Coordinates of C-alpha atoms and ligand atoms in Angstrom, one line a residue:
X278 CA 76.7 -35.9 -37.9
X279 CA 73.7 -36.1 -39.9
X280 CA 71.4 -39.4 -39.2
X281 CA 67.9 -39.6 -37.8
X282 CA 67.2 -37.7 -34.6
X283 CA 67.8 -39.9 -31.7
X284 CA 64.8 -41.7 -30.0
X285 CA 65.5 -42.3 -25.9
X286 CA 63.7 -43.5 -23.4
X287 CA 65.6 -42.3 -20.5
X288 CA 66.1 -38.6 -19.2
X289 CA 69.8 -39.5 -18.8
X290 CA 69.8 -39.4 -22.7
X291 CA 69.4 -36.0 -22.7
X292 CA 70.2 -34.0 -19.3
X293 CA 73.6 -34.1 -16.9
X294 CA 73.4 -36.3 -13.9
X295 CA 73.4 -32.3 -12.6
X296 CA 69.9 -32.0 -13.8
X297 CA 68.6 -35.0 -13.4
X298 CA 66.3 -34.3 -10.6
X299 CA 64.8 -31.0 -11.9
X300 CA 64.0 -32.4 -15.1
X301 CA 62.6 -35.4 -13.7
X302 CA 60.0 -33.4 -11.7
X303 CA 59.5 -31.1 -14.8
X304 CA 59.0 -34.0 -17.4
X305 CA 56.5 -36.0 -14.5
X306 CA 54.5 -32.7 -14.1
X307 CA 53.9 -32.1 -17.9
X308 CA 53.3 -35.7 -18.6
X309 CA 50.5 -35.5 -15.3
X310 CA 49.1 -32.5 -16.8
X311 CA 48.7 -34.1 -20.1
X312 CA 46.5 -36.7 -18.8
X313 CA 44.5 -34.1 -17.0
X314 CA 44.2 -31.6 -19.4
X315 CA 43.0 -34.2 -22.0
X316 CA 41.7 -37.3 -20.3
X317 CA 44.7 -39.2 -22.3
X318 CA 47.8 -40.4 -21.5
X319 CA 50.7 -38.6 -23.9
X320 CA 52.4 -40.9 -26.6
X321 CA 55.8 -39.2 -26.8
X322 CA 57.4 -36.3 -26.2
X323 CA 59.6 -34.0 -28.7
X324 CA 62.7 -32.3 -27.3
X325 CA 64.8 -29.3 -28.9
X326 CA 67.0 -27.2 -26.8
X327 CA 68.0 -23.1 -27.1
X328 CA 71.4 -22.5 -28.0
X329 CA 74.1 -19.9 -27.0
X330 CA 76.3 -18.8 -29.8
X331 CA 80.3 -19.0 -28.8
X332 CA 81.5 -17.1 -31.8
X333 CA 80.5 -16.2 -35.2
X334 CA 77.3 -13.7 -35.1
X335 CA 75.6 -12.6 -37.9
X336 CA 77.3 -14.4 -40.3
X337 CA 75.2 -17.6 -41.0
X338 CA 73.0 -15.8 -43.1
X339 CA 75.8 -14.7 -45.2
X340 CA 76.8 -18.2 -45.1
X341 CA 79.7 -18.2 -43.1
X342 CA 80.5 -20.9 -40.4
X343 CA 79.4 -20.8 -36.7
X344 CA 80.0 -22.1 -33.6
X345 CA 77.5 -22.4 -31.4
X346 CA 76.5 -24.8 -28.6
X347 CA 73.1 -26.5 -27.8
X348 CA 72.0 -26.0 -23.8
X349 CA 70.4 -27.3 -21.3
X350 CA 66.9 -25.0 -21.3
X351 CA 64.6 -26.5 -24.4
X352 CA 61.3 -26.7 -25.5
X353 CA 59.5 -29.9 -24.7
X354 CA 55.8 -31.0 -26.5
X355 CA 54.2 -34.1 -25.2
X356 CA 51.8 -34.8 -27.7
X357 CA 49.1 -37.6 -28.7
X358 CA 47.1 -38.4 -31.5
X359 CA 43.7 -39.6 -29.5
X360 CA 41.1 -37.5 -30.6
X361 CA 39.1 -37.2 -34.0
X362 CA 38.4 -34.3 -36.1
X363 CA 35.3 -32.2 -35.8
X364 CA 34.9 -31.6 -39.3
X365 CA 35.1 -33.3 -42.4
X366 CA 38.1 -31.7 -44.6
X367 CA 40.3 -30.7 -42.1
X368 CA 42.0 -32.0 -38.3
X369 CA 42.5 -30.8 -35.0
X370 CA 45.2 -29.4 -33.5
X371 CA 44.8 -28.8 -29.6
X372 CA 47.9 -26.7 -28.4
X373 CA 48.3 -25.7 -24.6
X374 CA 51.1 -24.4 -22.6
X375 CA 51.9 -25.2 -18.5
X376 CA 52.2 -21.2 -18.0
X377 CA 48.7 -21.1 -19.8
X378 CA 48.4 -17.2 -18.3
X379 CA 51.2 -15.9 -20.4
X380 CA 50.5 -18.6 -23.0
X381 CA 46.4 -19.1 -23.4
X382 CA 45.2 -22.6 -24.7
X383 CA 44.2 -22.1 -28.3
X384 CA 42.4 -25.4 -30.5
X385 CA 42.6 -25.0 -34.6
X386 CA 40.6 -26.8 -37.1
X387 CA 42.9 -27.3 -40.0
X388 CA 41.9 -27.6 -43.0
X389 CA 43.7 -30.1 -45.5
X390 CA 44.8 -28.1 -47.7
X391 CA 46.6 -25.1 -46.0
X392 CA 48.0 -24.1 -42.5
X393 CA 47.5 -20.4 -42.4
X394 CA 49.6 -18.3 -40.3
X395 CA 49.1 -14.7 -39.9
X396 CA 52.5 -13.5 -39.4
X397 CA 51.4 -9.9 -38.5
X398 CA 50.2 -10.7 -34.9
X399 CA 52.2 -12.0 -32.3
X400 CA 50.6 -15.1 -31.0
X401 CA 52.6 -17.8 -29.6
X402 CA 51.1 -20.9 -31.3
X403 CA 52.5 -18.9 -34.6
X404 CA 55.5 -21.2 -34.2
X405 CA 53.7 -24.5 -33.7
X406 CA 51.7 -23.4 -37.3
X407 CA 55.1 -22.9 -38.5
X408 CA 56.4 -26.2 -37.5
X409 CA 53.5 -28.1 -38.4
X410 CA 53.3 -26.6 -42.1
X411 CA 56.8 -27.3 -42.8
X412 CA 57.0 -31.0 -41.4
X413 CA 53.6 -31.2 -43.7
X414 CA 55.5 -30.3 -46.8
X415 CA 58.2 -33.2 -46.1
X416 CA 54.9 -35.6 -45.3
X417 CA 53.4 -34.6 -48.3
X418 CA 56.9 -34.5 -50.3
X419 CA 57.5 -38.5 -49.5
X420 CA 53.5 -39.6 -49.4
X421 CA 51.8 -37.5 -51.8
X422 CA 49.7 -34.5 -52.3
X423 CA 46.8 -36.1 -50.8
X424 CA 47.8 -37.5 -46.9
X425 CA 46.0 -36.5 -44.3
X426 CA 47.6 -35.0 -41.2
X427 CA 46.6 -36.8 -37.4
X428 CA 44.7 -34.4 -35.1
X429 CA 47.2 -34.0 -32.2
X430 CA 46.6 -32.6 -28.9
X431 CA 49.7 -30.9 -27.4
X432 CA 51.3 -29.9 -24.3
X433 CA 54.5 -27.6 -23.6
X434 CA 57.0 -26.4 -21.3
X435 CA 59.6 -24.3 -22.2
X436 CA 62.7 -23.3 -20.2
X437 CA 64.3 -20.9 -22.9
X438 CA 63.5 -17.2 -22.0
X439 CA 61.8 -15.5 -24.8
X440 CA 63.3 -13.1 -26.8
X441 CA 66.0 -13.9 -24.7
X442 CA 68.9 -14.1 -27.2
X443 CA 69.1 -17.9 -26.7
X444 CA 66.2 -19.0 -29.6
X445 CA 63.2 -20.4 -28.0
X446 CA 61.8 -19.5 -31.0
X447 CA 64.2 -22.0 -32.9
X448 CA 63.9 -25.0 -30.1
X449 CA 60.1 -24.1 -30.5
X450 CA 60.0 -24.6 -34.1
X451 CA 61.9 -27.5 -34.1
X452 CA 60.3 -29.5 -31.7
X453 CA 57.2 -29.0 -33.0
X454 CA 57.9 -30.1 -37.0
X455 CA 59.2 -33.0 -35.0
X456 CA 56.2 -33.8 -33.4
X457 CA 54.2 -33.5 -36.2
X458 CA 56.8 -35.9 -38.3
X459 CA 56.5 -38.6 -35.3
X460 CA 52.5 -37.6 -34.5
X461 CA 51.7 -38.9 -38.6
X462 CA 53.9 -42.0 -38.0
X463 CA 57.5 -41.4 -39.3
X464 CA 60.0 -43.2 -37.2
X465 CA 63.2 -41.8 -38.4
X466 CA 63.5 -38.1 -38.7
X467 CA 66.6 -36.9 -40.9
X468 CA 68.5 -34.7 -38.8
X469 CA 69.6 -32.5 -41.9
X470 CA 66.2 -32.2 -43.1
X471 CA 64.5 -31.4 -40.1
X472 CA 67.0 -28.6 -39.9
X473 CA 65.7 -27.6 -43.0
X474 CA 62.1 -27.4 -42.8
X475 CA 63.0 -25.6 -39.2
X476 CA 65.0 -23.0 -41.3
X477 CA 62.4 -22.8 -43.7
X478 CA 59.4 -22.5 -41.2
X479 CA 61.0 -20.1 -39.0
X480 CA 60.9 -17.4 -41.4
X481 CA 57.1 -18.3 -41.6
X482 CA 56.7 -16.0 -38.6
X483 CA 58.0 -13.0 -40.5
X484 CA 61.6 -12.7 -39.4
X485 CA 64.5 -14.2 -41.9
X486 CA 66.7 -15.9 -40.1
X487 CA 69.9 -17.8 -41.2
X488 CA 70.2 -21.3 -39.9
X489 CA 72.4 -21.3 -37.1
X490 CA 69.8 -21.7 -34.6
X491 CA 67.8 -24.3 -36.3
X492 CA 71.2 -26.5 -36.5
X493 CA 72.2 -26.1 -33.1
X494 CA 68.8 -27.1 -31.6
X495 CA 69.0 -30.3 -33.7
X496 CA 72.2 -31.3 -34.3
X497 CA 74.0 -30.6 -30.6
X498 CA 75.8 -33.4 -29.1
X499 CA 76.6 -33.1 -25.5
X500 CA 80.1 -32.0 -24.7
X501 CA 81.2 -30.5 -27.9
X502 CA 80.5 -27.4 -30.3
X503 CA 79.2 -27.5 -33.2
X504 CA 80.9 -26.0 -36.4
X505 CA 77.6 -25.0 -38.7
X506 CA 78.7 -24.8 -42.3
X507 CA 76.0 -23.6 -44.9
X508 CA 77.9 -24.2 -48.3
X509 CA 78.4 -26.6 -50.3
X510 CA 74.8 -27.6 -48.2
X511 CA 74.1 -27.8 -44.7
X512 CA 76.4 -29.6 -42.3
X513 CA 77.7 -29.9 -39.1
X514 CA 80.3 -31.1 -37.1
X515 CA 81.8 -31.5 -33.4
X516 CA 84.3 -29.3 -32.0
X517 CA 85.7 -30.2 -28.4
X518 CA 87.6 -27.7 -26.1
X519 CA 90.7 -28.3 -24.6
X520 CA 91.0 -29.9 -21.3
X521 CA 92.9 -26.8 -19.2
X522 CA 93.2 -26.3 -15.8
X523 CA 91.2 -24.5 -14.1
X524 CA 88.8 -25.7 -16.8
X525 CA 87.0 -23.1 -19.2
X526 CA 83.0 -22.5 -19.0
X527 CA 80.8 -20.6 -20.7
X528 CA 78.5 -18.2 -18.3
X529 CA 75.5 -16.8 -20.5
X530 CA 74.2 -13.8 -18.7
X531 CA 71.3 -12.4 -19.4
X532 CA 70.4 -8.4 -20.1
X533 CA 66.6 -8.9 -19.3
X534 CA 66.3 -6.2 -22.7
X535 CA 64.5 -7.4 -24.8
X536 CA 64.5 -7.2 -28.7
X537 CA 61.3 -8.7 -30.2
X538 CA 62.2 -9.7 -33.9
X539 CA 58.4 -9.5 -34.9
X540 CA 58.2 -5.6 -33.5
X541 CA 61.7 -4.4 -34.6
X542 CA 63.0 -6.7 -37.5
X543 CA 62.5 -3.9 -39.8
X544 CA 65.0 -1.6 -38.9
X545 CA 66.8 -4.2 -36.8
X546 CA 67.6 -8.1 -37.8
X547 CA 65.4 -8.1 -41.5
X548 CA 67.5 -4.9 -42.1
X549 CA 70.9 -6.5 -41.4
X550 CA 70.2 -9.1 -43.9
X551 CA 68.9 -6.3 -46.4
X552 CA 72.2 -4.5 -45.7
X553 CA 74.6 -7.5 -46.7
X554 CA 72.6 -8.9 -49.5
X555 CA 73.1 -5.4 -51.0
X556 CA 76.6 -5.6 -50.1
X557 CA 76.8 -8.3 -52.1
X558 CA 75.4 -7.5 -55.2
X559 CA 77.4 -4.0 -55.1
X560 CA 81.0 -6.1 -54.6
X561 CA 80.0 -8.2 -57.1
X562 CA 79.1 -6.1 -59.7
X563 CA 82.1 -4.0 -59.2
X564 CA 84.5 -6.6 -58.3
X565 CA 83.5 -9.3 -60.4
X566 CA 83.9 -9.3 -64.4
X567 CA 80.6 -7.7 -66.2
X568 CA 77.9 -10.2 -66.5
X569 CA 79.2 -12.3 -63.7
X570 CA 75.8 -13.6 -62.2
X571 CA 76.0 -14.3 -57.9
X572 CA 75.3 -17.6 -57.7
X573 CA 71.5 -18.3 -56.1
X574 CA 71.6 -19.9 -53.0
X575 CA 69.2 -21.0 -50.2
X576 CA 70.2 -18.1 -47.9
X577 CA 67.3 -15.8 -46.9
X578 CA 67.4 -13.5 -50.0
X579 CA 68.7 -15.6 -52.4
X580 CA 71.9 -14.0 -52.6
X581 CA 74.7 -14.1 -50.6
X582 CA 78.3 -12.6 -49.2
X583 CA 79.8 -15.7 -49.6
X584 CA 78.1 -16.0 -53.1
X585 CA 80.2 -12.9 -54.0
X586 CA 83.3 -14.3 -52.3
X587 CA 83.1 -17.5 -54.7
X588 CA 82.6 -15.8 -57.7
X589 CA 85.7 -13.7 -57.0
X590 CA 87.8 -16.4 -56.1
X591 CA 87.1 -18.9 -58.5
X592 CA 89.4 -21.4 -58.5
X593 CA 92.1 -19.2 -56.4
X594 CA 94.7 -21.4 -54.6
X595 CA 94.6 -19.3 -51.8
X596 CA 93.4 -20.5 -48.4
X597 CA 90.3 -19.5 -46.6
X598 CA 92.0 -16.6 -44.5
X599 CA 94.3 -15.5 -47.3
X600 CA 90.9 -14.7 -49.0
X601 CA 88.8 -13.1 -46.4
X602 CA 91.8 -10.8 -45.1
X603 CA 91.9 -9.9 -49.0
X604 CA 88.4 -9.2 -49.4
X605 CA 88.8 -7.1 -45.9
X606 CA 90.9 -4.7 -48.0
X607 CA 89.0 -5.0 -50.9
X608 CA 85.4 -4.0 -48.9
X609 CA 87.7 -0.7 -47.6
X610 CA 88.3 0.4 -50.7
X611 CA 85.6 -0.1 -52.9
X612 CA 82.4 0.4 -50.5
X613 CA 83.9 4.1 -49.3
X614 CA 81.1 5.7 -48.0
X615 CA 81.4 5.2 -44.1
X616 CA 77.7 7.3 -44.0
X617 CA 75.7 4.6 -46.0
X618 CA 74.2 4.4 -49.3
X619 CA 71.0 5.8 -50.3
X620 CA 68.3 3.5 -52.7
X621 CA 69.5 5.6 -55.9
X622 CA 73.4 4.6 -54.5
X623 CA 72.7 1.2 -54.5
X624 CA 70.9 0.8 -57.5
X625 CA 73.5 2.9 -59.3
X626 CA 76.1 0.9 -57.8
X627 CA 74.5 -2.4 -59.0
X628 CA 73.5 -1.5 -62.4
X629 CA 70.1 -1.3 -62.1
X630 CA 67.0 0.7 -61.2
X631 CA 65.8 1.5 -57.7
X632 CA 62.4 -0.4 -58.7
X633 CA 64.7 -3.4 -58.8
X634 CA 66.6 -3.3 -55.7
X635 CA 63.0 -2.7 -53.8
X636 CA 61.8 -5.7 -55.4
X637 CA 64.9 -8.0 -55.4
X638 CA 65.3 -6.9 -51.4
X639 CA 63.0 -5.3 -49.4
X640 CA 59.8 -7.0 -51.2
X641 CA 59.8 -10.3 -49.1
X642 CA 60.2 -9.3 -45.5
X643 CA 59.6 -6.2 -44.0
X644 CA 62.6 -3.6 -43.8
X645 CA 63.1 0.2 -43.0
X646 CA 66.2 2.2 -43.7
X647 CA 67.0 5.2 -45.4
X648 CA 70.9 5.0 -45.5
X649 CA 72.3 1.1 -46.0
X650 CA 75.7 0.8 -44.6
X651 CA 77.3 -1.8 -47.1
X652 CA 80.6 -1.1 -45.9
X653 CA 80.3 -1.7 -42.0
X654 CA 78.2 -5.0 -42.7
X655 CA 80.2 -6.3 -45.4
X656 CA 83.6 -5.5 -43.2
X657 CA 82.0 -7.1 -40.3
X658 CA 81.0 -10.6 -41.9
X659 CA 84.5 -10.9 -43.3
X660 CA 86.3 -10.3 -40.1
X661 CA 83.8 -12.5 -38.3
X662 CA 84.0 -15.0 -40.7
X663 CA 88.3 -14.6 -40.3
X664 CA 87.6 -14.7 -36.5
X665 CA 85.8 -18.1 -36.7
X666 CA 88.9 -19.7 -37.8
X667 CA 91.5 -19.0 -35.7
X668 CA 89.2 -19.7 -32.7
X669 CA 88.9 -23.4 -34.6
X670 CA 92.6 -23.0 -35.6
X671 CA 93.5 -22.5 -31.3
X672 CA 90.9 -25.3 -30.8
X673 CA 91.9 -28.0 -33.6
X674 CA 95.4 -27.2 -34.8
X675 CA 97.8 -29.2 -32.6
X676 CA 100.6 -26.8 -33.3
X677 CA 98.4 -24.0 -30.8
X678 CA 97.3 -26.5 -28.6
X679 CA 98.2 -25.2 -24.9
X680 CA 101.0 -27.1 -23.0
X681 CA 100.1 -27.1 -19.1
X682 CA 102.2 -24.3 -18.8
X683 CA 100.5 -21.7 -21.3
X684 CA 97.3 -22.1 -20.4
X685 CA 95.9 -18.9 -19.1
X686 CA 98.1 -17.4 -22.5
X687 CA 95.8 -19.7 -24.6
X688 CA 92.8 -19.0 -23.0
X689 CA 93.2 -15.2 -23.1
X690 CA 93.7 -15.6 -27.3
X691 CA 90.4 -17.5 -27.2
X692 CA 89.0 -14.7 -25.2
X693 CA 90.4 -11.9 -27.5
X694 CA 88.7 -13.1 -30.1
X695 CA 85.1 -12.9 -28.7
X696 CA 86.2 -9.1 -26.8
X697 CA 86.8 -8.7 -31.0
X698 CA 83.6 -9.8 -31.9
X699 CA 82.2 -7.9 -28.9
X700 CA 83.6 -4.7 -30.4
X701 CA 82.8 -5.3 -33.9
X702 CA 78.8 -6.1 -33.4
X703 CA 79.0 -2.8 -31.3
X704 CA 80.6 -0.7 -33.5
X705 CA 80.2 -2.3 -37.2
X706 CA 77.4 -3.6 -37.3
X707 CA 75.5 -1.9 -34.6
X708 CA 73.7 -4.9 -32.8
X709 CA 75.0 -4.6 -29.4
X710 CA 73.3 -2.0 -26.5
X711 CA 74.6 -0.1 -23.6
X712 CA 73.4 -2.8 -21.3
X713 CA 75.0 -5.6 -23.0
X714 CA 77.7 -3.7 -23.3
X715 CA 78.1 -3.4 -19.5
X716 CA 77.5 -6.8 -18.9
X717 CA 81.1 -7.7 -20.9
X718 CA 82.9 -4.7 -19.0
X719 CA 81.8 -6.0 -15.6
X720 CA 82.3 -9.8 -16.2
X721 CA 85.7 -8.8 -18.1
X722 CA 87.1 -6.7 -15.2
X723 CA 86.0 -9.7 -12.8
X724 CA 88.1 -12.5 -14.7
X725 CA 86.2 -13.3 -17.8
X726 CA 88.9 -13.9 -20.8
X727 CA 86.2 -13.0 -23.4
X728 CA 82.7 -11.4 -23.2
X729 CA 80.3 -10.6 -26.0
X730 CA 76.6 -10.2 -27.1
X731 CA 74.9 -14.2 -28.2
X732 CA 72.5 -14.2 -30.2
X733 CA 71.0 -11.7 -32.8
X734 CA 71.8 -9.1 -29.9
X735 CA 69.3 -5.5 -29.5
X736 CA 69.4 -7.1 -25.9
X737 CA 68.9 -10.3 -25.1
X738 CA 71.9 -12.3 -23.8
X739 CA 75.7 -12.1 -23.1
X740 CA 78.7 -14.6 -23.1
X741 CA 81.5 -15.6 -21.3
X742 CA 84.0 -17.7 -21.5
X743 CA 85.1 -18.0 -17.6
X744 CA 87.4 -20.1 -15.7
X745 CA 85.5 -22.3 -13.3
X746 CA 87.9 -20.7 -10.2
X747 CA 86.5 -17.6 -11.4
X748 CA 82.7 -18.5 -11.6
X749 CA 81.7 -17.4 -8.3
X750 CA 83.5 -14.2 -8.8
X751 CA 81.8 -13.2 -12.1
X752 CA 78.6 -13.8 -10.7
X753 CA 79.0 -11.8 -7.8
X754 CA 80.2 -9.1 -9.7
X755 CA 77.5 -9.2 -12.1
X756 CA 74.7 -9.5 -9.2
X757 CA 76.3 -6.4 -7.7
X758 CA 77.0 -4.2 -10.4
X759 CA 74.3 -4.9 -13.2
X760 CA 70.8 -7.0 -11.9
X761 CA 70.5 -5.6 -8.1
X762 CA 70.5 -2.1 -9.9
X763 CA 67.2 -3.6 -11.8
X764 CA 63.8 -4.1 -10.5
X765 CA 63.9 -8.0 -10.8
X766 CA 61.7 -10.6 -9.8
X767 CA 63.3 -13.6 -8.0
X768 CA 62.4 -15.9 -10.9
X769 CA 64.3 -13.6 -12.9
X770 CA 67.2 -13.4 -11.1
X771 CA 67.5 -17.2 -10.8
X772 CA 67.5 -17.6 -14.3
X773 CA 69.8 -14.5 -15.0
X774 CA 73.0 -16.2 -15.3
X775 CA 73.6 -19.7 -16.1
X776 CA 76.7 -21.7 -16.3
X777 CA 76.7 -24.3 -19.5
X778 CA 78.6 -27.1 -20.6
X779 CA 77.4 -28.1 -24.1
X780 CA 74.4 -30.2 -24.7
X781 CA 72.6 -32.4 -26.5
X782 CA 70.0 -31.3 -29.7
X783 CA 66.5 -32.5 -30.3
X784 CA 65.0 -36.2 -29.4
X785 CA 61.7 -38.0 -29.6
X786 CA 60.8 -40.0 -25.7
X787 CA 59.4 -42.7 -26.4
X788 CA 56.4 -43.5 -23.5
X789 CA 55.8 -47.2 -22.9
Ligands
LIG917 P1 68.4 -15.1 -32.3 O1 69.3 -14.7 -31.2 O2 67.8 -16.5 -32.1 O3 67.4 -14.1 -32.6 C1 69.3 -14.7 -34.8 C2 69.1 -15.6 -35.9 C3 70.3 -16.5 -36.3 C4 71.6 -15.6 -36.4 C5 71.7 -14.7 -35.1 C6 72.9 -13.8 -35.2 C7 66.8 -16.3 -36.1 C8 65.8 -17.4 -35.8 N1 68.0 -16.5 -35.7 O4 69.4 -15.4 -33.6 O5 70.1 -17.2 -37.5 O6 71.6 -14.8 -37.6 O7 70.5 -13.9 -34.9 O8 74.1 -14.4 -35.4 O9 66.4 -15.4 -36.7
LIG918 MG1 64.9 -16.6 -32.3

């Protein structure tokens, strides 16, 4: 799937026949505002969307395969080049939002040499910065140390909720490293390496992420999954549902909690990576024969779960589930301590001193924690990672493909694997929250087949794979029982639930 990112000049390129009309009042507004914001007509506009995660949560990171889906909500940046610098040595970037209340209308002068980001205060254009400085280092990769970025004066709209559990903050980043590739005159952006720099620049803003989101804003294709794979590199693939009747649909329902990854990544998201980094090192020192080294890889901390898992299973015959349920039983009886591990515990564990683990773990993003629970993280990425494929194996493997009579039984094994993944976040590794938690029970006991948190979780948004005769139902049930119980505005309650199909990832419109 990899290839430059598509260039269309038609909203039906992008959006179902469904949307059509919304989005073509949405994209005329932006574009009018453009030209009266700056007095010049807008060149093109870049387009990534949000994503919703089907199955396969906190794993990327580890680098385990995901499936998520790209969506119809997206961040779009109508940008042009038209306007000089103010002073020598550096160029302008101009960056203003259509809700400029929530989002206030900020103008940089950039110097040459460095984009600087302070990742300590939450400021919106924070994410533009990050996308700029990464496209910058592929600009200045291929031309030189010495090219000079365009000015650019931007414009955006975004329909993803923030903090919502469905990554604006991924859409965000990615759209804009594309429009700064396009704004300094590259024509064909490499998918893959887009990806990349998004990755990359994400964690930028202080949070570090894996790369699921990233690869599902760029890489979606409309009417399929997409199976993210992270070793040997980065990759992705299609992966298309079964036609069944009544046809299944995914319902993403949101909690309206919401879990701020600048505010509570230490003790939250940064920690969670902390945790299975360390879980790593600990298996692998006492799993692996002495001086085994875990392979470095690009994952967040260098180090990796599936670093360990290579090591021990070098050149094993066995296939991939033979090995994880292995390692499931292997994480049981060698990480014991169901209470956590202290500093000293780890260190010990690992063979060396306590200086060390700070310094190989906690030193590049800030984390909290007193007790690190190897064992739960470490069990859950192995029986996430085990859960991934059998839901590919009921999608791909002809052998469990439904016949016309064993549908509903087909779609309630689908189903039972995301209630799985439901109760493991919840319980293992502790990412769920009461109200997410009530959203699966309600949509469950209405007809759902499977319901679980999307996302990074703390809040955010829920999923649910949903017969289409059942929609209305779900909905109802949800209304009823969860979001008339909150003080919500009707905006919010609009947007609260939305029924997707799978869309397409990022795209440069061209404009005359
Ligand atoms: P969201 O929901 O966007 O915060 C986060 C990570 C993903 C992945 C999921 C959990 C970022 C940008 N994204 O998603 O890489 O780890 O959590 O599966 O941090
Ligand atoms: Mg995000």
């Amino acid at each position: 799937m990899s290839g430059p990112v598509p260039t269309v000049t038609a909203l039906q390129d992008i959006y179902t026949q469904q949307a059509l009309n919304d989005q073509t009042v949405r994209w005329n507004k932006l574009l009018d505002k453009f030209q009266a914001l700056y007095g010049t007509p807008a060149q093109f506009v870049s387009r990534s969307p949000g994503r919703v995660n089907i199955i396969g949560e906190h794993i990327d990171y580890s680098l385990y395969s995901v499936l998520p889906m790209g969506m119809t909500p997206d961040v779009i940046l109508a940008v042009s080049t038209d306007l000089e610098p103010s002073q020598e040595g550096t160029y302008k970037i101009k960056i203003a939002n259509v809700d400029n209340e929530r989002f206030p209308t900020r103008e940089f002068d950039v110097p040459y040499s460095e984009v600087d980001i302070d990742a300590t205060i939450h400021e919106w254009t924070n994410y533009f910065k990050s996308g700029l400085r990464g496209a910058l280092q592929l600009l200045r990769k291929k031309y030189g140390d010495d090219f000079k970025p365009k000015s650019m004066q931007v414009l955006m709209d975004g329909t993803v909720p923030a903090g919502g559990g469905l990554s604006s903050s991924a859409a965000f980043v990615s759209a804009s490293a594309l429009a700064v590739m396009i704004a300094n005159g590259e024509r064909d952006v490499d998918k893959k390496a887009l990806t990349e720099v998004a990755i990359v620049s994400e964690r930028a803003v202080g949070v570090n992420s894996g790369g699921m989101d990233q690869s599902a804003s760029v890489f979606s294709e409309r009417g399929s999954a997409l199976l993210v794979s992270f070793t040997p590199s980065l990759s992705a693939r299609p992966v298309y549902f079964p036609k069944t009747n009544p046809e299944l649909c995914f319902m993403v329902a949101q909690s309206f909690v919401t879990s701020n990854k600048q505010e509570t990544g230490p003790i939250h998201y940064n920690l969670r990576v902390v945790e299975c980094s360390m879980a790593a090192a600990y298996l692998n020192a006492k799993l692996c024969p002495k001086g085994t080294e875990l392979p470095k890889d690009a994952g967040p901390l260098g180090v990796s779960i599936r670093g360990f898992h290579q090591n021990y299973f070098k050149d094993s015959a066995k296939s991939m589930p033979e090995q994880l349920t292995e390692l499931i039983e292997l994480t049981k009886s060698t990480l014991t301590q169901e209470q956590g591990y202290t500093l000293e515990e780890v260190a010990s564990g690992i063979g060396i001193s306590v200086d060390e683990v700070k310094a190989r773990f906690m030193s590049s993003f800030p984390v909290r924690g007193e007790y690190f629970k190897l064992r739960q993280r470490a069990l859950h990425v192995f029986t996430e990672a085990l859960r991934v494929l059998k839901f590919l194996a009921l999608l791909e493997d002809p052998a469990q493909a439904p016949d016309s009579e064993h549908t509903v039984e087909y779609n309630k094994k689908l189903g039972k694997l995301l209630n799985e993944t439901q109760d493991s976040c919840r319980d293992v590794y502790e990412c769920s929250c009461p109200e997410i938690d009530e959203l699966c029970k309600i949509a469950r006991e209405a007809g759902s087949y499977g319901s679980r948190l999307t996302g990074a979780g703390w809040g955010g948004c829920s999923v649910h794979l949903v017969p289409a005769d059942k929609i209305d139902d779900i909905k109802k049930a949800l209304i009823d029982k969860y979001y008339s119980k909150r003080n919500l505005s009707e905006k919010d309650l609009e947007e609260a639930i939305v029924v997707s199909q799978p869309m397409n990832g990022s795209a440069v419109f061209k404009l005359k």
